[in-house]
Short mmCIF file of C-alpha atoms in Angstrom, two decimals:
data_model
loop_
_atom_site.label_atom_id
_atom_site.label_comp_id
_atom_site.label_asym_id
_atom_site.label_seq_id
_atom_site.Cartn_x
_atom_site.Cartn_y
_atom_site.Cartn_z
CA UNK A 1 -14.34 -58.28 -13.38
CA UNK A 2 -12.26 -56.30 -10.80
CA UNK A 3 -12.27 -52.68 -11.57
CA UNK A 4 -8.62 -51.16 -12.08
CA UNK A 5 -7.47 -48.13 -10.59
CA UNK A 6 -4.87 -45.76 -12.34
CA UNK A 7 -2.77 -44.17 -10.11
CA UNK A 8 -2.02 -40.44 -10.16
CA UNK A 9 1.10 -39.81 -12.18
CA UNK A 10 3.15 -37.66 -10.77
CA UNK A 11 4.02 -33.83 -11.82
CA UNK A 12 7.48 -34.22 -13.97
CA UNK A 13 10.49 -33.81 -12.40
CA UNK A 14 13.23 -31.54 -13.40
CA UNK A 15 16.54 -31.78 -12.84
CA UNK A 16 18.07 -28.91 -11.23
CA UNK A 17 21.76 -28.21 -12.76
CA UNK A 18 24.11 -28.26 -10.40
CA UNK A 19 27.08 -25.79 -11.22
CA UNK A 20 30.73 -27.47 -11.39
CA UNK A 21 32.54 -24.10 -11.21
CA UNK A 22 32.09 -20.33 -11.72
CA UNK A 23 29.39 -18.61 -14.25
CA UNK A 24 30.51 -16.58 -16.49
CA UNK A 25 27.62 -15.31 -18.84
CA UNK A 26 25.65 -12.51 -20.28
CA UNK A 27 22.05 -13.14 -19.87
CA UNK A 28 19.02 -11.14 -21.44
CA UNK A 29 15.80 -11.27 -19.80
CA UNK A 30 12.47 -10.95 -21.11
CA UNK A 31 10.55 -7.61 -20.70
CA UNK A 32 8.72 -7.08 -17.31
CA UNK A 33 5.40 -8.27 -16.66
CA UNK A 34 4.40 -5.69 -14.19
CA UNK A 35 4.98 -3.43 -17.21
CA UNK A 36 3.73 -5.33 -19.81
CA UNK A 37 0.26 -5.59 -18.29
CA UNK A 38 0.19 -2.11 -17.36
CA UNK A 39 0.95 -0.92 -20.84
CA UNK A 40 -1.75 -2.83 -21.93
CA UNK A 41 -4.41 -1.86 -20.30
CA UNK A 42 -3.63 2.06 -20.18
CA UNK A 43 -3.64 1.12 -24.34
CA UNK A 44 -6.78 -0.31 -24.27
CA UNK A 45 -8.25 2.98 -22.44
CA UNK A 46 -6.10 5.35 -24.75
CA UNK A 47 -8.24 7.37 -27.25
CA UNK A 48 -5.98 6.14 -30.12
CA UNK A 49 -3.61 3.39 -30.92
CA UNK A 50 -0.53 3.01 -29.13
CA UNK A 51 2.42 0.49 -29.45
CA UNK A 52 3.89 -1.73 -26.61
CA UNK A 53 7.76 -2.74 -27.74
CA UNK A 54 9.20 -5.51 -26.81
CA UNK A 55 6.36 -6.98 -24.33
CA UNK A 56 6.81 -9.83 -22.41
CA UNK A 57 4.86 -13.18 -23.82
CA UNK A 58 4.22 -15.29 -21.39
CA UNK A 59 1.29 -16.73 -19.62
CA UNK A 60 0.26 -13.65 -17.51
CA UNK A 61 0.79 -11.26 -20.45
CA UNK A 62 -0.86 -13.39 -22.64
CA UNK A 63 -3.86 -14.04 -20.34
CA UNK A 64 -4.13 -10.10 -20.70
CA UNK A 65 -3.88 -9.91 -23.76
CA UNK A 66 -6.50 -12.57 -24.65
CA UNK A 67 -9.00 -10.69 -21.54
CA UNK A 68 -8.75 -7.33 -23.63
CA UNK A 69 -9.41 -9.15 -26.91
CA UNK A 70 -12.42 -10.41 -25.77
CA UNK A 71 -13.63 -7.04 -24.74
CA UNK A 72 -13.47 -5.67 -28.21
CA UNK A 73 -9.39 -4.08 -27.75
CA UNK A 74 -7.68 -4.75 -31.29
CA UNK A 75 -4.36 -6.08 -30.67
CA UNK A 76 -1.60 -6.95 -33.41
CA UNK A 77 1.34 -9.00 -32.62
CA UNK A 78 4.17 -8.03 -34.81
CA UNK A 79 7.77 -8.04 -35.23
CA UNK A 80 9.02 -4.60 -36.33
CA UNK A 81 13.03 -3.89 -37.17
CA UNK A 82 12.81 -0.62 -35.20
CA UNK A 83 10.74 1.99 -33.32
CA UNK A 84 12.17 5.43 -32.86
CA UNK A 85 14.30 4.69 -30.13
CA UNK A 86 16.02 1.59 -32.13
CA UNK A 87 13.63 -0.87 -30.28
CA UNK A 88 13.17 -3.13 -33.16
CA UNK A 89 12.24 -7.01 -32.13
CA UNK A 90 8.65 -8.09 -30.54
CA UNK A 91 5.73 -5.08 -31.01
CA UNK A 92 2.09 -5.38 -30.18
CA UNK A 93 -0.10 -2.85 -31.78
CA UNK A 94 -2.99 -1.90 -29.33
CA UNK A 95 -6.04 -1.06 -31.02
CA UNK A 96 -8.90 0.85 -28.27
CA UNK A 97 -12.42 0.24 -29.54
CA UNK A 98 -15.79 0.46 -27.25
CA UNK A 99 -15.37 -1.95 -25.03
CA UNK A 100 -18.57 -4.78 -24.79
CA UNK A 101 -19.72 -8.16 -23.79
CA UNK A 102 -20.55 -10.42 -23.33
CA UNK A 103 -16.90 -12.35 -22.69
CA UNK A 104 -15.81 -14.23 -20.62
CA UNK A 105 -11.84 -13.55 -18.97
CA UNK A 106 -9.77 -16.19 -18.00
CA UNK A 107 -7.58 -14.65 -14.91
CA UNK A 108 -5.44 -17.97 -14.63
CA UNK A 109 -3.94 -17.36 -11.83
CA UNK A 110 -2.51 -13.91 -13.02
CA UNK A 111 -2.94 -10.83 -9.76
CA UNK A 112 -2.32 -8.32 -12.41
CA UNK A 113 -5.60 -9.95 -14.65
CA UNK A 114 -7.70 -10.50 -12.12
CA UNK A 115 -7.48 -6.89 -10.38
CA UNK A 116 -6.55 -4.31 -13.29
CA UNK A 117 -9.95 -5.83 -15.27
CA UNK A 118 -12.60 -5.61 -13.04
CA UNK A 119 -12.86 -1.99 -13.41
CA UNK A 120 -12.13 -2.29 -17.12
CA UNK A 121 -15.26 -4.42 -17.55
CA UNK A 122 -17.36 -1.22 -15.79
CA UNK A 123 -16.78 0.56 -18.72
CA UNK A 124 -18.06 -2.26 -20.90
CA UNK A 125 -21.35 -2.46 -22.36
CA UNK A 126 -22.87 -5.74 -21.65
CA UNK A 127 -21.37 -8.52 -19.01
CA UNK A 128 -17.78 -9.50 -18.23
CA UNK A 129 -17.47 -13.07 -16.48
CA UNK A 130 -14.00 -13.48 -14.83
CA UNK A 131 -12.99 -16.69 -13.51
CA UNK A 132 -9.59 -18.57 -13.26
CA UNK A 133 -7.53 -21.29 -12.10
CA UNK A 134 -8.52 -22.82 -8.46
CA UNK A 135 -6.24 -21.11 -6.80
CA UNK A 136 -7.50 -17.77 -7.99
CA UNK A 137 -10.57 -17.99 -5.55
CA UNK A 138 -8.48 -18.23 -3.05
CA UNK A 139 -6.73 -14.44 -3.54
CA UNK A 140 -7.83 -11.50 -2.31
CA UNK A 141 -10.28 -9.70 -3.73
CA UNK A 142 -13.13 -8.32 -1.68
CA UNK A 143 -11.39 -5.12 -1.42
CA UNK A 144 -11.69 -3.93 -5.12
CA UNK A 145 -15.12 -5.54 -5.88
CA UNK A 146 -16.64 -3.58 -2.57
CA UNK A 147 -14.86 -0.22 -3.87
CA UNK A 148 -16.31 -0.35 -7.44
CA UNK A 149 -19.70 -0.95 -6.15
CA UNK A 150 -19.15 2.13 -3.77
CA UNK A 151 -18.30 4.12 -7.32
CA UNK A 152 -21.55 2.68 -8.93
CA UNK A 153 -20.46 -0.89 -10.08
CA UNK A 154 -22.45 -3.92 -10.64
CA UNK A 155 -20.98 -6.79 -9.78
CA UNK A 156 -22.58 -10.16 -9.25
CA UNK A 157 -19.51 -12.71 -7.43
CA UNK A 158 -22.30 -14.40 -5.35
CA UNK A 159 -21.50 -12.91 -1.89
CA UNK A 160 -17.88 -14.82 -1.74
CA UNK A 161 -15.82 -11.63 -2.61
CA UNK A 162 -13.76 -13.15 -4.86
CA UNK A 163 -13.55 -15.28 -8.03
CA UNK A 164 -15.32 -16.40 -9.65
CA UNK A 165 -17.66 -13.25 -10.77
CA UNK A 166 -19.63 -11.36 -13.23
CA UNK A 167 -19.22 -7.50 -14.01
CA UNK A 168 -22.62 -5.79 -15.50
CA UNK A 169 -20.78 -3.48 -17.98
CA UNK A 170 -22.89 -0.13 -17.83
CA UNK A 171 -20.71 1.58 -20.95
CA UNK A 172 -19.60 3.99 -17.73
CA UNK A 173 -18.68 4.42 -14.23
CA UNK A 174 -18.97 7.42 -12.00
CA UNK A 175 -16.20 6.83 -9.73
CA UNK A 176 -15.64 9.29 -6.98
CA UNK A 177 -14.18 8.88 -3.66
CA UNK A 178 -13.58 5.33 -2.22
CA UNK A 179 -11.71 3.78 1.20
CA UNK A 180 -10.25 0.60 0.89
CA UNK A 181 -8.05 -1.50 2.80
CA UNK A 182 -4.90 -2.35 0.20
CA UNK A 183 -2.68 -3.88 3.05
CA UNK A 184 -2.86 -7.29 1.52
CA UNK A 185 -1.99 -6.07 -2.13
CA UNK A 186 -0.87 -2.73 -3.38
CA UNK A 187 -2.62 -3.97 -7.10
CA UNK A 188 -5.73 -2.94 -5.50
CA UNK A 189 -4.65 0.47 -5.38
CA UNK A 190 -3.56 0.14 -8.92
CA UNK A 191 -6.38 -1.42 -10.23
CA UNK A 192 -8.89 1.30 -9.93
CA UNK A 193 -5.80 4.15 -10.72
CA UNK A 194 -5.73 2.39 -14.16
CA UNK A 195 -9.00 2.78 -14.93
CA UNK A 196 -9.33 5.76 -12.88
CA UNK A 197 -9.07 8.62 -16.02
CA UNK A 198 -12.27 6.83 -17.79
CA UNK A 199 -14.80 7.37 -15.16
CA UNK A 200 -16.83 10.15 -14.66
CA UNK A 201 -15.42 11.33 -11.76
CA UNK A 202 -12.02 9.94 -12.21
CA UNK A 203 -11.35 8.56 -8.70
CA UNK A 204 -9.92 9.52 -5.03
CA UNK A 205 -8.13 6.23 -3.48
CA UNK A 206 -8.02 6.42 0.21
CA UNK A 207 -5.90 3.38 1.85
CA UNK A 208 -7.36 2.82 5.30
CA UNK A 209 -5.40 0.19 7.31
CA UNK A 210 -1.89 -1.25 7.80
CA UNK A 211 1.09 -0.57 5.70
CA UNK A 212 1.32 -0.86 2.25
CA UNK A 213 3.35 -3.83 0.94
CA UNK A 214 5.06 -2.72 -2.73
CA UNK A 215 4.86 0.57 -3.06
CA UNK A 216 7.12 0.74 -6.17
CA UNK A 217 4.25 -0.97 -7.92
CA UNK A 218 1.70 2.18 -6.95
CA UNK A 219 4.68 4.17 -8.00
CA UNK A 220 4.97 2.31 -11.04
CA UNK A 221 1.40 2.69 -11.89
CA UNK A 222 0.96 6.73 -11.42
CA UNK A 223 4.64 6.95 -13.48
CA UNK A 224 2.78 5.40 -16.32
CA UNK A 225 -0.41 7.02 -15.77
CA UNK A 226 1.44 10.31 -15.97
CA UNK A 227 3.42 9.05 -19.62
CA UNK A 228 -0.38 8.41 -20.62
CA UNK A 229 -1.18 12.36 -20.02
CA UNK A 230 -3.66 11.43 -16.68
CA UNK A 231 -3.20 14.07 -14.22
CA UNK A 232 -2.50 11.94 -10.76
CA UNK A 233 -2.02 13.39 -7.40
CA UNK A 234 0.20 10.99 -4.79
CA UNK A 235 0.64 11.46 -1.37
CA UNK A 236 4.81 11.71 -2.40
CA UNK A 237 3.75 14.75 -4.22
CA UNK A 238 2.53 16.90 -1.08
CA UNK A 239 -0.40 15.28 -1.04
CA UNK A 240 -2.28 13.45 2.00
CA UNK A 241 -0.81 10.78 2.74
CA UNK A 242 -2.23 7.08 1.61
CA UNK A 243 -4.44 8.85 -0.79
CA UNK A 244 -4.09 9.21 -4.40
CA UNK A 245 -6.26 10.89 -6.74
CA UNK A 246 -6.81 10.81 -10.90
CA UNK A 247 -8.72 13.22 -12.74
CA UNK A 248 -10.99 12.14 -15.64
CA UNK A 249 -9.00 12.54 -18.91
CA UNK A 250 -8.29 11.57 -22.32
CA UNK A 251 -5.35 8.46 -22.45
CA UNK A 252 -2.78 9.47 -25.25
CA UNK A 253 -1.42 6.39 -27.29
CA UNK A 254 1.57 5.82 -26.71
CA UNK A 255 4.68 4.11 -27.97
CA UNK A 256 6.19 2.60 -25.22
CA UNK A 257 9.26 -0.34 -24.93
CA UNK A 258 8.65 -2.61 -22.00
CA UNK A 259 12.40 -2.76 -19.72
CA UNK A 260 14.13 -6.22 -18.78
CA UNK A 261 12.36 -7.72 -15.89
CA UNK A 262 14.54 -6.88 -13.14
CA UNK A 263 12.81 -9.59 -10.57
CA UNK A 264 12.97 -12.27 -13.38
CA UNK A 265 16.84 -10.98 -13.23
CA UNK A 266 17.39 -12.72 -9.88
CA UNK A 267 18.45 -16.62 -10.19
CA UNK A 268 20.72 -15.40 -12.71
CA UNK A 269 22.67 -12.51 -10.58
CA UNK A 270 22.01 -15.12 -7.42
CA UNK A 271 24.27 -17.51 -9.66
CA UNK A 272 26.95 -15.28 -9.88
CA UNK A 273 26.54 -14.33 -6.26
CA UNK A 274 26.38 -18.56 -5.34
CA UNK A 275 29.70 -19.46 -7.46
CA UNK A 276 31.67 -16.41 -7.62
CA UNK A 277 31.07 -15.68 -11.14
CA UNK A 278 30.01 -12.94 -12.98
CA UNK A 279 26.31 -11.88 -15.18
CA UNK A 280 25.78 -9.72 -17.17
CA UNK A 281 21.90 -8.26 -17.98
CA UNK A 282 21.91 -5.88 -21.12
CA UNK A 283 19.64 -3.18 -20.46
CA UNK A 284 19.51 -2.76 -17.34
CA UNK A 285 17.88 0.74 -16.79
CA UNK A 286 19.66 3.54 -14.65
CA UNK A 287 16.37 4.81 -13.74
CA UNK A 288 13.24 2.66 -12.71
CA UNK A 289 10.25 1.93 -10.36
CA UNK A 290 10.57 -1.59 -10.49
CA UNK A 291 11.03 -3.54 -7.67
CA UNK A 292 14.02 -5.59 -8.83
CA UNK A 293 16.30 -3.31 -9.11
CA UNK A 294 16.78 -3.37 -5.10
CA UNK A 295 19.10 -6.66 -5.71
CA UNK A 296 21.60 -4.45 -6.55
CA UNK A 297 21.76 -3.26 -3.09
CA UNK A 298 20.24 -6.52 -1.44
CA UNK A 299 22.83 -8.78 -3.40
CA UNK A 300 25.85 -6.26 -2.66
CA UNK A 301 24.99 -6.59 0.98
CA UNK A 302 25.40 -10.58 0.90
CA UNK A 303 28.46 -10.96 -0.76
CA UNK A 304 28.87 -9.56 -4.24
CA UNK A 305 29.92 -6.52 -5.93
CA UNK A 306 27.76 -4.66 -9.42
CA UNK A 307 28.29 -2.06 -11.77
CA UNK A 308 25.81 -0.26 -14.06
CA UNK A 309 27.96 0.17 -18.00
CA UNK A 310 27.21 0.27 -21.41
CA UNK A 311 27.21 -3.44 -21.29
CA UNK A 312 24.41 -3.61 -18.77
CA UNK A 313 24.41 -4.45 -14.77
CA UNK A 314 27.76 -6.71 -14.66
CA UNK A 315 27.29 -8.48 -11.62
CA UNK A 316 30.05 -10.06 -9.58
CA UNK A 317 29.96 -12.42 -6.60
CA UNK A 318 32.69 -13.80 -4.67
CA UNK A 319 32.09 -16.92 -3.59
CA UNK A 320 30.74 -16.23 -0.46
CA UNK A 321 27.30 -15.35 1.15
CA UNK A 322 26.78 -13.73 3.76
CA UNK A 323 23.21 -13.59 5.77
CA UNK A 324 21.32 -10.25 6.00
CA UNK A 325 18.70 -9.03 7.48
CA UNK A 326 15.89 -6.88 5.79
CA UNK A 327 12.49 -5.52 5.48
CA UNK A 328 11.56 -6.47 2.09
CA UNK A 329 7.85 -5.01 2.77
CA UNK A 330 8.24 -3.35 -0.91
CA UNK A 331 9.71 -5.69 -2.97
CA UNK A 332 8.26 -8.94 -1.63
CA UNK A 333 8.21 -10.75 -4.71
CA UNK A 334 12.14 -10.98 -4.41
CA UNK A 335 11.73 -13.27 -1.19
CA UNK A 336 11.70 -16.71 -2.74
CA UNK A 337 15.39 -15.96 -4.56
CA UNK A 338 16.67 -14.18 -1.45
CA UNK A 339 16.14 -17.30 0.74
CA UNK A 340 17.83 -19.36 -1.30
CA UNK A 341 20.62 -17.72 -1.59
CA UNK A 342 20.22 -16.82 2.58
CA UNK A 343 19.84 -20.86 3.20
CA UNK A 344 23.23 -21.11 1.51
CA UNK A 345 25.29 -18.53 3.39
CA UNK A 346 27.37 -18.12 6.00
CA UNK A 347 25.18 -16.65 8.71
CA UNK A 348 21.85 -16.79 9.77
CA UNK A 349 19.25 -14.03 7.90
CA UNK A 350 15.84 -12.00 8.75
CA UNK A 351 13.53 -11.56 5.99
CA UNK A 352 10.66 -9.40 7.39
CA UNK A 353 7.80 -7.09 6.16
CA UNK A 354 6.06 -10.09 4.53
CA UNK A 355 3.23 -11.38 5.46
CA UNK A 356 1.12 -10.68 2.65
CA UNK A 357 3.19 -13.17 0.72
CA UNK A 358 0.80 -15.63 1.88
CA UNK A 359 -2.02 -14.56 -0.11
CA UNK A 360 0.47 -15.10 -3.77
CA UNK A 361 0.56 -17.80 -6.21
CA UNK A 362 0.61 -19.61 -2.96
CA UNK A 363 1.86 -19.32 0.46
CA UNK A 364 5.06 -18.31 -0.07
CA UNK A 365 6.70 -18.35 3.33
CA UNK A 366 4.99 -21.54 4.11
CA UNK A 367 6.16 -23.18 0.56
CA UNK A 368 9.58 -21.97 1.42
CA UNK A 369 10.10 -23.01 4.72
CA UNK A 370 8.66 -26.62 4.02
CA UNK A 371 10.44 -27.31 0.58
CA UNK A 372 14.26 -25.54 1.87
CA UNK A 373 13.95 -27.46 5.14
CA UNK A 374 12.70 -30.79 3.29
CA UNK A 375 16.33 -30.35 1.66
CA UNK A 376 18.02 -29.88 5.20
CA UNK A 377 17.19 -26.86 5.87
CA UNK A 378 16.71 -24.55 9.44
CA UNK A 379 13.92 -21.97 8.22
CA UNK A 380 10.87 -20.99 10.83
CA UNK A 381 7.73 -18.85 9.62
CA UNK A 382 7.59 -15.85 11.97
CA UNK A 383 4.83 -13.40 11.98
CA UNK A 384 5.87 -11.16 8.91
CA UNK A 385 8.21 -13.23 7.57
CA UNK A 386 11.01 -16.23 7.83
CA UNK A 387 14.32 -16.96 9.89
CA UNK A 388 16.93 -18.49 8.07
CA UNK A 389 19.95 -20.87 9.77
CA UNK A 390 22.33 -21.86 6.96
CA UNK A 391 23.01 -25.55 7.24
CA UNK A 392 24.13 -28.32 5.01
CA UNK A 393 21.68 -28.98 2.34
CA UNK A 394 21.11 -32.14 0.47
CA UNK A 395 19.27 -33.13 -2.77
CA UNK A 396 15.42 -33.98 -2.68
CA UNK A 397 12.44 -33.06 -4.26
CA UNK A 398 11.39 -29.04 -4.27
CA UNK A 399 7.97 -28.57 -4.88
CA UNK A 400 6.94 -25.28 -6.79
CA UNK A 401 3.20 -25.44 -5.99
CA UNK A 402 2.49 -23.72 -9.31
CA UNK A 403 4.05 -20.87 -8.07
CA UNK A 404 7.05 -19.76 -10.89
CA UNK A 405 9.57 -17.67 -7.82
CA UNK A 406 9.43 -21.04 -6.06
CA UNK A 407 10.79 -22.70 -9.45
CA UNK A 408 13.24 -20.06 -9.71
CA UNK A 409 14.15 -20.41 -6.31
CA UNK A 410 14.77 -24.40 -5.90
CA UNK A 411 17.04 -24.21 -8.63
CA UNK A 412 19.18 -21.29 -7.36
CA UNK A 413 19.80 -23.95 -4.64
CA UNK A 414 20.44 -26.78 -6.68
CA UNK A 415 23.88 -24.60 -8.59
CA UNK A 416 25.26 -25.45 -5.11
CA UNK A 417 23.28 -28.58 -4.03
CA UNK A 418 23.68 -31.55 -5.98
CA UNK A 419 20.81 -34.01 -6.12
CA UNK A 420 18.29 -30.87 -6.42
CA UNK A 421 14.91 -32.10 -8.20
CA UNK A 422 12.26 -29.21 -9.18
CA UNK A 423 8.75 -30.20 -9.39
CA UNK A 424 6.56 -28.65 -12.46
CA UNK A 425 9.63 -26.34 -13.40
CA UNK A 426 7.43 -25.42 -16.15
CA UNK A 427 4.91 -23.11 -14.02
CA UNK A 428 7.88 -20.82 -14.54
CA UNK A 429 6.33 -19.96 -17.93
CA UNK A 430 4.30 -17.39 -16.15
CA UNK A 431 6.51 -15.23 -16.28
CA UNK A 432 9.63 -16.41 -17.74
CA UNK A 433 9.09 -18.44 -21.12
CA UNK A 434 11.66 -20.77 -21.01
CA UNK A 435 13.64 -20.66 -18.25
CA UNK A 436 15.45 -24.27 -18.44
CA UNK A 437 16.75 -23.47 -21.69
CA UNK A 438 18.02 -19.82 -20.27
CA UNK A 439 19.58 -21.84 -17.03
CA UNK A 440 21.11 -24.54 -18.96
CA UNK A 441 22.40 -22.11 -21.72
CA UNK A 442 23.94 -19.52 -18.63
CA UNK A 443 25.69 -22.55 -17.24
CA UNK A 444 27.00 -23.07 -20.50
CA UNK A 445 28.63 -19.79 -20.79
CA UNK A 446 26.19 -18.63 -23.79
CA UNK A 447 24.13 -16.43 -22.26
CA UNK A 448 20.18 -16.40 -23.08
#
C-alpha cells in the first residue's frame, strides 16, 4: 500500500480591496499597544490597584495580560459607563499582589512581553519560564538578560542569550548601575526603567554604543513612570547624556485611559492620502510621545493636508504622492506604511535610520523590498534602510511573514493596485483586532 502524502495547504489568502474612488470616513482606532502594555506592568508594580481605560485587546496586550496573571497580578476585565474623565467603554482593573512562581509566560512573538517581564520575574518569588513563538528566539535579547545579571539576576537561557529562558525569582533585585548596548531596541532601555522603582537600588541605565532607534518610546516610558510618582532622571532633563536613572519608590495606582494608536492610524490616513479622500480619527491627542503622531508631518510632506478639531485629526489627501526622503531612526515602526504609499508616488523616496528593523516581527526591509518588488516594484535594501523608484505595480501575492505592519502595508497598496492578494491578513490581530472588517467598513463610508 503506497503511502499518501498531504500537501501543505497554503496560508489563506485575502483579498485586498481595491478602492473605486475617494474615502470618505471617520475611523476609530483601538487604544495603543505601546501604552497598553506599559500601563500594565507599572499596575502590576503599583502598591495599590489602579485602572487601565479603554486598553487595547489584542494579541500582544493580551499575551501581557495573561504573563502578569500568571505571576499572581489580579486583573478584571470590565466594561464601566464612565471614569472621571467620561472614559466609559473597555476597563481592566489591575490588582498588584506578591508576585511568585512558578509560571510559565508565553511572549508570542510580542517585543514589549518578552523585554518589560524579565525584570518583572526578578522580583518574583520562585521561577518564571518565558518562551514564545519561533521567531521570538530569533530577537534580540542578550542585552537585557546580561544587564539584570550585572544587577544581581538569575537567569538560566542556556548560554544562547535569548529565548527561550528561565528567571530564578529571588522576591528582590538590587539593581544599581548597568551599561548596555540598546542600539538594536530602545525596549531594552525601557525594560529595566519599568521595573526600575522596585529594586533596591532603583537603577542607573547607561547606553554605550550607536544611536538610539525610537526614542519617543524611552520618552514614553519615563512620561509614565513620572504619572506613576517614580522619580526619573533623563539625559533631556540636564542630565548626562544616554543615561537615565530611577530611584527606588512606591508606584501609585493609577487610573489611566489608554490614547488611539496613532501607528495603527496609518493605512487609514495613507487611504486618504492614496485616493484623495478624507479620515477622520476621533481622539486624536494634541499632546503625545507616541511615535505615530509624526504622520502628520511625514504624510503632509507627501501630498496631503491635516487638521487637529474637536472632531479629531481630519486628514486630507489630494490625490497625489509625492516621494520624500527621511530619517525615520525614531519612529521606525511607521516604515512598512510609508513605503507603500512611497512605491505609489510620483518620485523616487529615501527611508533611512533603519536598520534595526531587521531584528522585528521579521526583517522588515528585506520583507518589503521582496513582497513590493514581487508586485512590480523598484525597491533596493541599503545599509540603514530602502530606496524606493515608483513604478507601475500589478496584483500578486504579498506575503506578511507574520508580521501585522506588513499586512497593513500590502493592503495600503492594493486601494490603488487591483489584483492585490494579502497572505495571513489575520497576523494583523496583534495589534489591530479586526482590521478587514475596519478596511472594508472605511471603504464603505461607515467608519470603524
Amino acid at each position: 500500500m503506497v503511502a499518501m502524502t498531504q500537501t501543505p495547504a497554503l496560508p489563506a489568502l485575502w483579498p485586498a480591496p481595491h478602492a473605486d474612488g475617494t474615502v470618505h470616513a471617520t475611523v476609530t482606532v483601538p487604544g495603543s499597544k505601546s501604552v497598553t502594555n506599559r500601563a500594565l506592568v507599572l499596575a502590576a508594580l503599583s502598591a495599590e490597584p489602579g485602572w487601565v481605560r479603554r486598553p487595547l485587546r489584542s494579541r500582544d496586550s493580551q499575551l501581557m495580560a495573561d504573563a502578569l496573571r500568571a505571576m499572581g497580578v489580579g486583573i478584571e476585565e470590565t466594561v464601566s459607563s464612565s471614569s472621571g474623565d467620561g472614559a466609559g467603554g473597555e476597563a481592566w482593573r489591575i490588582i498588584p499582589a506578591a508576585l511568585h512562581g512558578p509560571a510559565t509566560v508565553d511572549v508570542g512573538n510580542a517585543g514589549t512581553v518578552m523585554r518589560f517581564l524579565p525584570p518583572v520575574a526578578t522580583l518574583a518569588d520562585g521561577d518564571i519560564r518565558f518562551d514564545g513563538d519561533p521567531r521570538s528566539y530569533e530577537r534580540p535579547l542578550g542585552q537585557v538578560i546580561t544587564a539584570l545579571r550585572k544587577l544581581g539576576a538569575r537567569i538560566d537561557d542556556g548560554g544562547r542569550g535569548a529565548l527561550p529562558l528561565t528567571v530564578q525569582g529571588g522576591g528582590a533585585l538590587e539593581g544599581g548601575t548597568v551599561e548596555l548596548d540598546a542600539s538594536n531596541s530602545s525596549q531594552f532601555i525601557s525594560a529595566l526603567l519599568l521595573a526600575a522603582p522596585r529594586f533596591n537600588q532603583g537603577v542607573e541605565v547607561r547606553h554605550v554604543g550607536a544611536a538610539l532607534p525610537s526614542m519617543p518610546h524611552i520618552r514614553m516610558t519615563v512620561e509614565m513612570l513620572r504619572a506613576a510618582g517614580a522619580q526619573v532622571d533623563t539625559p533631556e532633563a540636564g542630565g548626562e547624556p544616554n543615561v537615565w536613572r530611577v530611584a527606588p519608590s512606591a508606584l501609585l495606582g493609577r487610573d489611566m485611559v489608554v490614547e488611539p494608536d496613532l501607528s495603527n492610524a496609518q493605512p487609514f490616513l495613507a487611504a486618504a492620502l492614496i485616493t484623495g479622500g478624507t479620515v477622520t480619527v476621533p481622539d486624536w491627542p494634541h499632546r503625545t510621545t507616541q511615535p505615530g503622531d509624526e504622520l502628520r508631518r511625514i504624510f503632509t510632506e507627501m501630498g496631503g493636508s491635516c487638521e487637529l478639531t474637536d472632531a479629531g485629526l481630519v486628514f486630507t489627501g489630494t490625490g497625489k504622492i509625492h516621494g520624500i526622503d527621511v530619517d525615520l531612526g525614531e519612529v521606525g515602526e511607521l516604515t512598512p506604511g510609508i513605503a507603500a504609499v512611497a512605491a505609489l508616488a510620483d518620485s523616487p523616496s529615501t527611508l533611512r535610520g533603519v536598520a534595526h528593523l531587521r531584528l522585528h516581527e521579521t526583517d522588515r526591509l528585506a520583507a518589503l523590498t521582496a513582497e513590493i518588488n514581487g508586485l512590480g516594484g523598484d525597491v533596493t535594501e541599503t545599509a540603514d534602510g530602502l530606496h524606493i523608484r515608483p513604478r507601475p505595480l500589478h496584483g500578486g501575492v504579498f506575503r506578511t511573514y507574520d508580521d501585522h505592519r506588513m499586512a497593513t502595508a500590502g493592503a495600503v497598496i492594493g486601494l490603488a493596485v487591483g489584483g492585490v492578494q494579502i497572505e495571513n491578513v489575520a497576523t494583523t490581530a496583534k495589534t489591530l483586532p479586526d482590521f478587514p472588517r475596519m478596511w472594508t467598513d472605511m471603504l464603505a463610508g461607515s467608519g470603524a
